[in-house]
mmCIF file of C-alpha atoms in Angstrom:
data_model
loop_
_atom_site.group_PDB
_atom_site.id
_atom_site.type_symbol
_atom_site.label_atom_id
_atom_site.label_comp_id
_atom_site.label_asym_id
_atom_site.label_seq_id
_atom_site.Cartn_x
_atom_site.Cartn_y
_atom_site.Cartn_z
ATOM 1 C CA UNK A 169 -140.997 55.591 43.272
ATOM 2 C CA UNK A 170 -140.972 52.202 45.028
ATOM 3 C CA UNK A 171 -137.512 52.937 46.370
ATOM 4 C CA UNK A 172 -138.624 56.389 47.471
ATOM 5 C CA UNK A 173 -141.638 55.003 49.298
ATOM 6 C CA UNK A 174 -139.420 52.422 50.985
ATOM 7 C CA UNK A 175 -137.163 55.243 52.218
ATOM 8 C CA UNK A 176 -140.149 57.104 53.665
ATOM 9 C CA UNK A 177 -141.361 53.953 55.409
ATOM 10 C CA UNK A 178 -137.917 53.378 56.916
ATOM 11 C CA UNK A 179 -137.617 57.011 57.995
ATOM 12 C CA UNK A 180 -140.798 56.969 60.005
ATOM 13 C CA UNK A 181 -140.087 53.572 61.510
ATOM 14 C CA UNK A 182 -136.510 54.386 62.564
ATOM 15 C CA UNK A 183 -137.622 56.244 65.744
ATOM 16 C CA UNK A 184 -139.917 53.348 66.615
ATOM 17 C CA UNK A 185 -137.004 50.914 66.292
ATOM 18 C CA UNK A 186 -134.914 53.083 68.628
ATOM 19 C CA UNK A 187 -137.527 53.101 71.369
ATOM 20 C CA UNK A 188 -139.318 49.800 70.742
ATOM 21 C CA UNK A 189 -137.574 47.930 73.543
ATOM 22 C CA UNK A 190 -138.552 50.559 76.113
ATOM 23 C CA UNK A 191 -142.008 51.131 74.721
ATOM 24 C CA UNK A 192 -143.108 47.517 74.312
ATOM 25 C CA UNK A 193 -141.305 45.884 77.226
ATOM 26 C CA UNK A 194 -141.475 48.738 79.743
ATOM 27 C CA UNK A 195 -144.502 50.490 81.156
ATOM 28 C CA UNK A 196 -146.991 48.918 78.735
ATOM 29 C CA UNK A 197 -146.616 45.462 80.285
ATOM 30 C CA UNK A 198 -145.756 46.514 83.835
ATOM 31 C CA UNK A 199 -148.880 48.583 84.465
ATOM 32 C CA UNK A 200 -151.111 45.681 85.337
ATOM 33 C CA UNK A 201 -154.162 47.965 84.999
ATOM 34 C CA UNK A 202 -156.028 47.431 81.752
ATOM 35 C CA UNK A 203 -157.770 50.848 81.707
ATOM 36 C CA UNK A 204 -154.366 52.534 81.278
ATOM 37 C CA UNK A 205 -153.129 50.399 78.374
ATOM 38 C CA UNK A 206 -155.369 51.781 75.615
ATOM 39 C CA UNK A 207 -154.718 55.472 76.466
ATOM 40 C CA UNK A 208 -150.994 54.743 76.555
ATOM 41 C CA UNK A 209 -151.023 53.240 73.059
ATOM 42 C CA UNK A 210 -153.307 55.993 71.747
ATOM 43 C CA UNK A 211 -151.020 58.693 73.144
ATOM 44 C CA UNK A 212 -148.004 57.130 71.412
ATOM 45 C CA UNK A 213 -149.794 56.902 68.059
ATOM 46 C CA UNK A 214 -151.366 60.350 68.226
ATOM 47 C CA UNK A 215 -148.040 61.933 69.066
ATOM 48 C CA UNK A 216 -146.331 60.460 66.036
ATOM 49 C CA UNK A 217 -149.297 61.189 63.777
ATOM 50 C CA UNK A 218 -149.268 64.814 64.888
ATOM 51 C CA UNK A 219 -145.530 65.179 64.222
ATOM 52 C CA UNK A 220 -145.958 63.551 60.818
ATOM 53 C CA UNK A 221 -148.864 65.835 59.881
ATOM 54 C CA UNK A 222 -146.896 68.943 60.825
ATOM 55 C CA UNK A 223 -143.992 67.816 58.650
ATOM 56 C CA UNK A 224 -146.350 66.929 55.767
ATOM 57 C CA UNK A 225 -148.030 70.332 55.983
ATOM 58 C CA UNK A 226 -144.772 72.307 55.996
ATOM 59 C CA UNK A 227 -143.226 70.240 53.211
ATOM 60 C CA UNK A 228 -146.448 70.375 51.218
ATOM 61 C CA UNK A 229 -146.468 74.147 51.383
ATOM 62 C CA UNK A 230 -142.838 74.211 50.284
ATOM 63 C CA UNK A 231 -143.436 71.791 47.415
ATOM 64 C CA UNK A 232 -146.451 73.765 46.189
ATOM 65 C CA UNK A 233 -144.427 76.978 46.207
ATOM 66 C CA UNK A 234 -141.635 75.242 44.280
ATOM 67 C CA UNK A 235 -144.094 73.882 41.709
ATOM 68 C CA UNK A 236 -145.471 77.376 41.099
ATOM 69 C CA UNK A 237 -141.975 78.763 40.661
ATOM 70 C CA UNK A 238 -140.968 75.999 38.246
ATOM 71 C CA UNK A 239 -144.155 76.354 36.241
ATOM 72 C CA UNK A 240 -143.654 80.094 35.929
ATOM 73 C CA UNK A 241 -140.056 79.599 34.824
ATOM 74 C CA UNK A 242 -141.130 76.951 32.286
ATOM 75 C CA UNK A 243 -143.741 79.253 30.745
ATOM 76 C CA UNK A 244 -141.207 82.067 30.493
ATOM 77 C CA UNK A 245 -138.643 79.852 28.740
ATOM 78 C CA UNK A 246 -141.276 78.439 26.379
ATOM 79 C CA UNK A 247 -142.518 81.893 25.447
ATOM 80 C CA UNK A 248 -138.981 83.126 24.764
ATOM 81 C CA UNK A 249 -138.242 80.091 22.602
ATOM 82 C CA UNK A 250 -141.430 80.622 20.614
ATOM 83 C CA UNK A 251 -140.489 84.233 19.885
ATOM 84 C CA UNK A 252 -136.935 83.410 18.768
ATOM 85 C CA UNK A 253 -137.690 80.325 16.621
ATOM 86 C CA UNK A 254 -139.048 80.229 13.042
ATOM 87 C CA UNK A 255 -142.605 78.954 12.808
ATOM 88 C CA UNK A 256 -143.097 75.192 12.657
ATOM 89 C CA UNK A 257 -139.374 74.573 12.952
ATOM 90 C CA UNK A 258 -138.318 71.877 15.360
ATOM 91 C CA UNK A 259 -135.353 72.713 17.564
ATOM 92 C CA UNK A 260 -132.618 70.057 17.493
ATOM 93 C CA UNK A 261 -131.564 68.531 20.819
ATOM 94 C CA UNK A 262 -128.013 69.247 21.834
ATOM 95 C CA UNK A 263 -125.847 66.967 23.912
ATOM 96 C CA UNK A 264 -125.224 69.591 26.574
ATOM 97 C CA UNK A 265 -128.860 70.557 27.105
ATOM 98 C CA UNK A 266 -130.034 69.741 30.657
ATOM 99 C CA UNK A 267 -132.817 67.140 30.745
ATOM 100 C CA UNK A 268 -136.256 68.413 31.723
ATOM 101 C CA UNK A 269 -137.363 67.859 35.303
ATOM 102 C CA UNK A 270 -140.033 65.218 34.824
ATOM 103 C CA UNK A 271 -142.930 64.800 37.215
ATOM 104 C CA UNK A 272 -141.619 61.393 38.282
ATOM 105 C CA UNK A 273 -138.173 62.810 39.071
ATOM 106 C CA UNK A 274 -139.650 65.795 40.872
ATOM 107 C CA UNK A 275 -141.854 63.565 43.057
ATOM 108 C CA UNK A 276 -138.930 61.262 43.804
ATOM 109 C CA UNK A 277 -136.810 64.193 44.975
ATOM 110 C CA UNK A 278 -139.670 65.506 47.098
ATOM 111 C CA UNK A 279 -140.121 62.085 48.708
ATOM 112 C CA UNK A 280 -136.396 61.796 49.465
ATOM 113 C CA UNK A 281 -136.425 65.283 51.007
ATOM 114 C CA UNK A 282 -139.470 64.367 53.078
ATOM 115 C CA UNK A 283 -137.821 61.164 54.311
ATOM 116 C CA UNK A 284 -134.615 63.000 55.167
ATOM 117 C CA UNK A 285 -136.507 65.664 57.101
ATOM 118 C CA UNK A 286 -138.401 62.956 59.003
ATOM 119 C CA UNK A 287 -135.205 61.146 59.978
ATOM 120 C CA UNK A 288 -133.444 64.348 61.028
ATOM 121 C CA UNK A 289 -136.393 65.703 63.008
ATOM 122 C CA UNK A 290 -137.108 62.412 64.769
ATOM 123 C CA UNK A 291 -133.453 61.777 65.593
ATOM 124 C CA UNK A 292 -133.043 65.279 67.011
ATOM 125 C CA UNK A 293 -136.260 65.016 69.023
ATOM 126 C CA UNK A 294 -135.366 61.643 70.551
ATOM 127 C CA UNK A 295 -131.828 62.771 71.370
ATOM 128 C CA UNK A 296 -133.166 65.940 73.003
ATOM 129 C CA UNK A 297 -135.644 63.969 75.112
ATOM 130 C CA UNK A 298 -132.912 61.809 76.623
ATOM 131 C CA UNK A 299 -130.436 64.615 77.378
ATOM 132 C CA UNK A 300 -129.930 66.044 80.838
ATOM 133 C CA UNK A 301 -132.185 69.058 81.415
ATOM 134 C CA UNK A 302 -130.954 72.494 80.459
ATOM 135 C CA UNK A 303 -130.490 75.013 83.246
ATOM 136 C CA UNK A 304 -132.512 78.216 83.082
ATOM 137 C CA UNK A 305 -131.224 80.962 85.386
ATOM 138 C CA UNK A 306 -133.493 83.902 86.105
ATOM 139 C CA UNK A 307 -133.620 86.713 88.636
ATOM 140 C CA UNK A 308 -137.181 87.387 89.819
ATOM 141 C CA UNK A 309 -137.828 90.816 91.322
ATOM 142 C CA UNK A 310 -140.623 91.677 93.752
ATOM 143 C CA UNK A 311 -141.279 95.124 95.226
ATOM 144 C CA UNK A 312 -142.431 93.704 98.582
ATOM 145 C CA UNK A 313 -139.827 90.965 99.045
ATOM 146 C CA UNK A 314 -138.809 90.825 102.752
ATOM 147 C CA UNK A 315 -135.176 91.648 103.459
ATOM 148 C CA UNK A 316 -134.570 88.204 104.929
ATOM 149 C CA UNK A 317 -135.433 86.563 101.584
ATOM 150 C CA UNK A 318 -133.157 88.834 99.535
ATOM 151 C CA UNK A 319 -130.892 86.694 97.341
ATOM 152 C CA UNK A 320 -132.628 83.386 98.144
ATOM 153 C CA UNK A 321 -132.000 80.806 95.416
ATOM 154 C CA UNK A 322 -134.840 78.450 94.578
ATOM 155 C CA UNK A 323 -134.448 75.430 92.295
ATOM 156 C CA UNK A 324 -137.597 74.299 90.484
ATOM 157 C CA UNK A 325 -137.963 70.697 89.278
ATOM 158 C CA UNK A 326 -141.072 69.465 87.506
ATOM 159 C CA UNK A 327 -142.404 66.487 85.551
ATOM 160 C CA UNK A 328 -139.590 64.043 86.160
ATOM 161 C CA UNK A 329 -141.731 61.083 85.019
ATOM 162 C CA UNK A 330 -139.500 58.402 86.466
ATOM 163 C CA UNK A 331 -140.362 55.307 84.500
ATOM 164 C CA UNK A 332 -139.860 53.619 81.174
ATOM 165 C CA UNK A 333 -138.005 56.554 79.607
ATOM 166 C CA UNK A 334 -136.119 57.718 82.709
ATOM 167 C CA UNK A 335 -134.334 55.182 84.888
ATOM 168 C CA UNK A 336 -132.389 55.293 88.117
ATOM 169 C CA UNK A 337 -129.032 56.122 86.516
ATOM 170 C CA UNK A 338 -130.511 59.178 84.803
ATOM 171 C CA UNK A 339 -132.209 60.236 88.034
ATOM 172 C CA UNK A 340 -128.900 60.092 89.858
ATOM 173 C CA UNK A 341 -127.351 62.348 87.207
ATOM 174 C CA UNK A 342 -130.195 64.837 87.609
ATOM 175 C CA UNK A 343 -129.785 64.843 91.399
ATOM 176 C CA UNK A 344 -126.044 65.468 91.010
ATOM 177 C CA UNK A 345 -126.787 68.292 88.579
ATOM 178 C CA UNK A 346 -129.226 69.873 91.045
ATOM 179 C CA UNK A 347 -126.953 69.540 94.073
ATOM 180 C CA UNK A 348 -124.041 71.118 92.168
ATOM 181 C CA UNK A 349 -126.094 74.322 91.888
ATOM 182 C CA UNK A 350 -126.201 74.580 95.719
ATOM 183 C CA UNK A 351 -129.701 76.150 95.917
ATOM 184 C CA UNK A 352 -131.153 77.367 99.221
ATOM 185 C CA UNK A 353 -134.470 75.649 98.520
ATOM 186 C CA UNK A 354 -135.742 73.010 96.093
ATOM 187 C CA UNK A 355 -139.383 72.593 95.018
ATOM 188 C CA UNK A 356 -141.045 69.943 92.849
ATOM 189 C CA UNK A 357 -144.341 70.615 91.092
ATOM 190 C CA UNK A 358 -145.629 67.121 90.444
ATOM 191 C CA UNK A 359 -145.440 64.120 88.127
ATOM 192 C CA UNK A 360 -142.469 62.532 89.834
ATOM 193 C CA UNK A 361 -143.541 59.005 88.811
ATOM 194 C CA UNK A 362 -144.979 57.811 85.502
ATOM 195 C CA UNK A 363 -147.917 55.415 85.898
ATOM 196 C CA UNK A 364 -146.388 52.378 87.652
ATOM 197 C CA UNK A 365 -145.586 52.139 91.404
ATOM 198 C CA UNK A 366 -142.676 49.833 90.494
ATOM 199 C CA UNK A 367 -140.614 52.952 89.710
ATOM 200 C CA UNK A 368 -141.011 54.493 93.171
ATOM 201 C CA UNK A 369 -138.146 52.575 94.876
ATOM 202 C CA UNK A 370 -135.641 53.762 92.251
ATOM 203 C CA UNK A 371 -136.906 57.314 92.684
ATOM 204 C CA UNK A 372 -136.438 57.089 96.458
ATOM 205 C CA UNK A 373 -132.907 55.716 96.134
ATOM 206 C CA UNK A 374 -131.867 58.496 93.756
ATOM 207 C CA UNK A 375 -133.712 61.453 95.286
ATOM 208 C CA UNK A 376 -132.837 60.811 98.930
ATOM 209 C CA UNK A 377 -129.504 62.435 97.983
ATOM 210 C CA UNK A 378 -131.218 65.634 96.790
ATOM 211 C CA UNK A 379 -130.317 68.303 99.345
ATOM 212 C CA UNK A 380 -130.849 71.992 100.097
ATOM 213 C CA UNK A 381 -130.452 73.939 103.371
ATOM 214 C CA UNK A 382 -134.148 74.885 103.436
ATOM 215 C CA UNK A 383 -135.323 71.464 102.269
ATOM 216 C CA UNK A 384 -137.188 69.914 99.342
ATOM 217 C CA UNK A 385 -140.920 70.672 99.096
ATOM 218 C CA UNK A 386 -143.196 68.702 96.740
ATOM 219 C CA UNK A 387 -146.779 68.713 95.450
ATOM 220 C CA UNK A 388 -148.862 66.144 93.567
ATOM 221 C CA UNK A 389 -149.221 65.807 89.785
ATOM 222 C CA UNK A 390 -151.823 63.969 87.715
ATOM 223 C CA UNK A 391 -149.465 61.100 86.825
ATOM 224 C CA UNK A 392 -148.666 60.650 90.501
ATOM 225 C CA UNK A 393 -152.364 60.127 91.074
ATOM 226 C CA UNK A 394 -152.553 57.617 88.205
ATOM 227 C CA UNK A 395 -149.618 55.791 89.823
ATOM 228 C CA UNK A 396 -151.193 55.783 93.265
ATOM 229 C CA UNK A 397 -151.457 58.914 95.360
ATOM 230 C CA UNK A 398 -150.625 57.396 98.725
ATOM 231 C CA UNK A 399 -147.695 55.363 97.335
ATOM 232 C CA UNK A 400 -146.104 58.399 95.678
ATOM 233 C CA UNK A 401 -146.512 60.575 98.774
ATOM 234 C CA UNK A 402 -144.972 57.856 100.918
ATOM 235 C CA UNK A 403 -142.056 57.551 98.485
ATOM 236 C CA UNK A 404 -141.393 61.300 98.486
ATOM 237 C CA UNK A 405 -141.402 61.378 102.259
ATOM 238 C CA UNK A 406 -139.080 58.371 102.349
ATOM 239 C CA UNK A 407 -136.733 60.436 100.172
ATOM 240 C CA UNK A 408 -136.725 63.153 102.857
ATOM 241 C CA UNK A 409 -139.108 65.587 101.174
ATOM 242 C CA UNK A 410 -141.896 67.708 102.632
ATOM 243 C CA UNK A 411 -145.173 66.913 100.866
ATOM 244 C CA UNK A 412 -147.856 69.647 100.857
ATOM 245 C CA UNK A 413 -151.512 68.988 99.975
ATOM 246 C CA UNK A 414 -153.801 72.013 99.816
ATOM 247 C CA UNK A 415 -151.851 73.479 102.688
ATOM 248 C CA UNK A 416 -148.783 75.522 103.561
ATOM 249 C CA UNK A 417 -145.184 74.824 104.518
ATOM 250 C CA UNK A 418 -143.583 77.707 106.406
ATOM 251 C CA UNK A 419 -139.878 78.546 106.240
ATOM 252 C CA UNK A 420 -138.081 81.144 108.366
ATOM 253 C CA UNK A 421 -135.015 82.863 106.928
ATOM 254 C CA UNK A 422 -133.284 85.991 108.215
ATOM 255 C CA UNK A 423 -136.296 87.038 110.252
ATOM 256 C CA UNK A 424 -138.615 86.710 107.229
ATOM 257 C CA UNK A 425 -141.384 84.164 106.684
ATOM 258 C CA UNK A 426 -141.775 82.283 103.418
ATOM 259 C CA UNK A 427 -145.091 80.472 102.940
ATOM 260 C CA UNK A 428 -144.970 77.703 100.334
ATOM 261 C CA UNK A 429 -148.573 77.070 99.318
ATOM 262 C CA UNK A 430 -149.023 73.601 97.806
ATOM 263 C CA UNK A 431 -152.163 72.461 96.006
ATOM 264 C CA UNK A 432 -153.136 69.054 94.639
ATOM 265 C CA UNK A 433 -153.681 68.339 90.981
ATOM 266 C CA UNK A 434 -157.444 68.638 90.326
ATOM 267 C CA UNK A 435 -159.592 65.552 89.744
ATOM 268 C CA UNK A 436 -160.766 66.671 86.305
ATOM 269 C CA UNK A 437 -159.614 67.337 82.740
ATOM 270 C CA UNK A 438 -160.645 71.008 82.673
ATOM 271 C CA UNK A 439 -158.186 73.176 80.751
ATOM 272 C CA UNK A 440 -156.747 75.963 82.913
ATOM 273 C CA UNK A 441 -158.754 75.013 85.998
ATOM 274 C CA UNK A 442 -158.150 77.948 88.412
ATOM 275 C CA UNK A 443 -158.503 75.595 91.426
ATOM 276 C CA UNK A 444 -160.059 78.336 93.525
ATOM 277 C CA UNK A 445 -161.184 76.033 96.335
ATOM 278 C CA UNK A 446 -157.798 74.328 96.644
ATOM 279 C CA UNK A 447 -155.973 77.641 96.743
ATOM 280 C CA UNK A 448 -158.310 79.107 99.352
ATOM 281 C CA UNK A 449 -157.719 76.055 101.538
ATOM 282 C CA UNK A 450 -153.962 76.546 101.272
ATOM 283 C CA UNK A 451 -154.207 80.264 101.997
ATOM 284 C CA UNK A 452 -156.044 79.671 105.262
ATOM 285 C CA UNK A 453 -152.971 77.802 106.532
ATOM 286 C CA UNK A 454 -150.542 80.620 105.637
ATOM 287 C CA UNK A 455 -149.449 83.005 108.416
ATOM 288 C CA UNK A 456 -150.376 86.668 107.831
ATOM 289 C CA UNK A 457 -147.616 88.815 106.418
ATOM 290 C CA UNK A 458 -145.674 85.900 104.920
ATOM 291 C CA UNK A 459 -144.219 86.105 101.434
ATOM 292 C CA UNK A 460 -146.245 83.542 99.488
ATOM 293 C CA UNK A 461 -145.150 81.218 96.682
ATOM 294 C CA UNK A 462 -147.701 78.880 95.100
ATOM 295 C CA UNK A 463 -146.632 75.403 93.972
ATOM 296 C CA UNK A 464 -149.138 73.922 91.526
ATOM 297 C CA UNK A 465 -148.822 71.205 88.929
ATOM 298 C CA UNK A 466 -151.145 72.856 86.407
ATOM 299 C CA UNK A 467 -150.478 76.493 85.471
ATOM 300 C CA UNK A 468 -154.171 77.411 85.318
ATOM 301 C CA UNK A 469 -154.079 77.915 89.096
ATOM 302 C CA UNK A 470 -152.362 81.245 88.419
ATOM 303 C CA UNK A 471 -155.747 82.615 87.328
ATOM 304 C CA UNK A 472 -156.753 82.409 90.992
ATOM 305 C CA UNK A 473 -153.342 83.238 92.463
ATOM 306 C CA UNK A 474 -152.833 86.538 90.634
ATOM 307 C CA UNK A 475 -156.095 88.191 91.817
ATOM 308 C CA UNK A 476 -155.282 87.099 95.381
ATOM 309 C CA UNK A 477 -151.960 88.916 95.278
ATOM 310 C CA UNK A 478 -149.687 85.861 95.386
ATOM 311 C CA UNK A 479 -146.332 87.140 94.080
ATOM 312 C CA UNK A 480 -145.042 83.925 92.492
ATOM 313 C CA UNK A 481 -146.557 80.734 91.081
ATOM 314 C CA UNK A 482 -144.482 77.799 89.844
ATOM 315 C CA UNK A 483 -146.029 75.063 87.674
ATOM 316 C CA UNK A 484 -145.325 72.505 84.958
ATOM 317 C CA UNK A 485 -147.548 69.786 83.455
ATOM 318 C CA UNK A 486 -147.328 70.772 79.765
ATOM 319 C CA UNK A 487 -143.669 69.882 78.950
ATOM 320 C CA UNK A 488 -143.629 72.811 76.544
ATOM 321 C CA UNK A 489 -145.874 70.634 74.386
ATOM 322 C CA UNK A 490 -142.775 68.474 73.646
ATOM 323 C CA UNK A 491 -142.922 70.099 70.198
ATOM 324 C CA UNK A 492 -142.435 73.775 69.443
ATOM 325 C CA UNK A 493 -142.443 75.446 66.029
ATOM 326 C CA UNK A 494 -140.127 78.446 66.452
ATOM 327 C CA UNK A 495 -140.931 80.177 63.159
ATOM 328 C CA UNK A 496 -144.619 80.495 64.005
ATOM 329 C CA UNK A 497 -144.273 80.310 67.793
ATOM 330 C CA UNK A 498 -146.791 77.493 68.252
ATOM 331 C CA UNK A 499 -146.858 74.346 70.383
ATOM 332 C CA UNK A 500 -149.494 71.615 70.754
ATOM 333 C CA UNK A 501 -149.517 72.591 74.431
ATOM 334 C CA UNK A 502 -151.712 75.502 73.305
ATOM 335 C CA UNK A 503 -154.515 72.961 72.907
ATOM 336 C CA UNK A 504 -154.370 72.386 76.676
ATOM 337 C CA UNK A 505 -153.475 75.724 78.233
ATOM 338 C CA UNK A 506 -152.631 79.311 77.420
ATOM 339 C CA UNK A 507 -149.587 79.002 79.701
ATOM 340 C CA UNK A 508 -147.400 76.513 77.802
ATOM 341 C CA UNK A 509 -143.922 77.386 79.046
ATOM 342 C CA UNK A 510 -141.769 80.227 80.299
ATOM 343 C CA UNK A 511 -142.330 83.419 82.295
ATOM 344 C CA UNK A 512 -145.607 85.328 82.570
ATOM 345 C CA UNK A 513 -146.477 88.469 84.529
ATOM 346 C CA UNK A 514 -149.777 90.062 85.455
ATOM 347 C CA UNK A 515 -149.428 93.166 87.588
ATOM 348 C CA UNK A 516 -147.272 92.273 90.596
ATOM 349 C CA UNK A 517 -147.876 88.525 90.202
ATOM 350 C CA UNK A 518 -145.521 86.272 88.242
ATOM 351 C CA UNK A 519 -145.811 82.739 86.853
ATOM 352 C CA UNK A 520 -143.134 80.397 85.559
ATOM 353 C CA UNK A 521 -144.146 77.231 83.699
ATOM 354 C CA UNK A 522 -141.359 74.669 83.411
ATOM 355 C CA UNK A 523 -140.808 72.569 80.295
ATOM 356 C CA UNK A 524 -140.161 69.730 82.744
ATOM 357 C CA UNK A 525 -137.585 66.963 82.750
ATOM 358 C CA UNK A 526 -139.226 63.807 81.419
ATOM 359 C CA UNK A 527 -141.661 62.919 78.664
ATOM 360 C CA UNK A 528 -145.119 61.407 78.362
ATOM 361 C CA UNK A 529 -145.955 58.864 75.686
ATOM 362 C CA UNK A 530 -143.707 59.597 72.733
ATOM 363 C CA UNK A 531 -140.079 60.042 73.887
ATOM 364 C CA UNK A 532 -139.460 63.088 71.719
ATOM 365 C CA UNK A 533 -138.813 66.789 72.323
ATOM 366 C CA UNK A 534 -138.530 68.996 69.252
ATOM 367 C CA UNK A 535 -137.305 72.522 70.089
ATOM 368 C CA UNK A 536 -138.688 72.061 73.625
ATOM 369 C CA UNK A 537 -135.734 70.564 75.529
ATOM 370 C CA UNK A 538 -136.010 69.378 79.155
ATOM 371 C CA UNK A 539 -135.441 72.093 81.733
ATOM 372 C CA UNK A 540 -134.728 72.865 85.381
ATOM 373 C CA UNK A 541 -134.826 76.433 86.673
ATOM 374 C CA UNK A 542 -132.745 78.259 89.264
ATOM 375 C CA UNK A 543 -134.403 81.447 90.469
ATOM 376 C CA UNK A 544 -132.826 84.176 92.554
ATOM 377 C CA UNK A 545 -135.301 86.325 94.477
ATOM 378 C CA UNK A 546 -134.523 90.024 94.614
ATOM 379 C CA UNK A 547 -136.291 93.131 95.812
ATOM 380 C CA UNK A 548 -137.032 95.714 93.180
#
């Protein structure tokens, strides 16, 4: 059992060893703002504790089921032996009889299985977090899409989190990936920078090469505010982007008007904040008759956008929870919002919530890989 426990300890510390250099010598010491240090550490620990508890629960259920099956089989064999043997006669042991599965051996095997599952799950999750984002292609259809916007391709980027887990080289690869898709328009829905302003220059150097004929339009995320709102906005503009704050950016294409409504991340921790005031402020700047697309960091804004007849809302913020259990269809993102990831529709209004590109806290993504989305707008 001592060896088994040592294996478990090593399994759960292997991911920490892989990311220790980045975690301990990256953003933790470069923040320079003490109020952020404790939440950062707590987020790391809580993330790993949650993953461990999920694994313990699933393995515990499996072990309990196996114990019941073994106990039932044991009783059946014992009853059959009692019926076939003379009373009070001891059965001789034979050399080829399989040894009984002792409790010690059973526990040792369970511990080894648990350690192996922990290593495999952690290794997969860390590898997934550091991969280039997957491309999601989707055609979005709207009955009132103006003819001039027919076939427009829109690339959605969200939650880059440039910082300790995503450096300049990786950003350059993401920019090359985006440019290769040749979209008409690129939008970013917040969290470009993760906590420290020291990462802004690298972001500017990489993202000044991001290009689209109709431009790059960006809104603010909560981590951008933690970093420094004015510094992030200045960096995005230095990279050649249009930054929209509770307002509207108008694009003309083929005689049609596209109004990109951009709202700030709210100054609160309310789950699914509909941001009614922010959206109303943005709508007042939109020209009448324009086809409207809402850019919001948090997906809860759709609860205000849908009743106001806004055809499309794009958001991020949740990262797909960074952990998704496919068999039961659950993610820890459900603790924050009812719109965790993917496509939603309510009447004529649609919402897409990106899984995002980067990570927060624990650099792990289990069955929730990073994502960028290329949408094609069609009438129908």
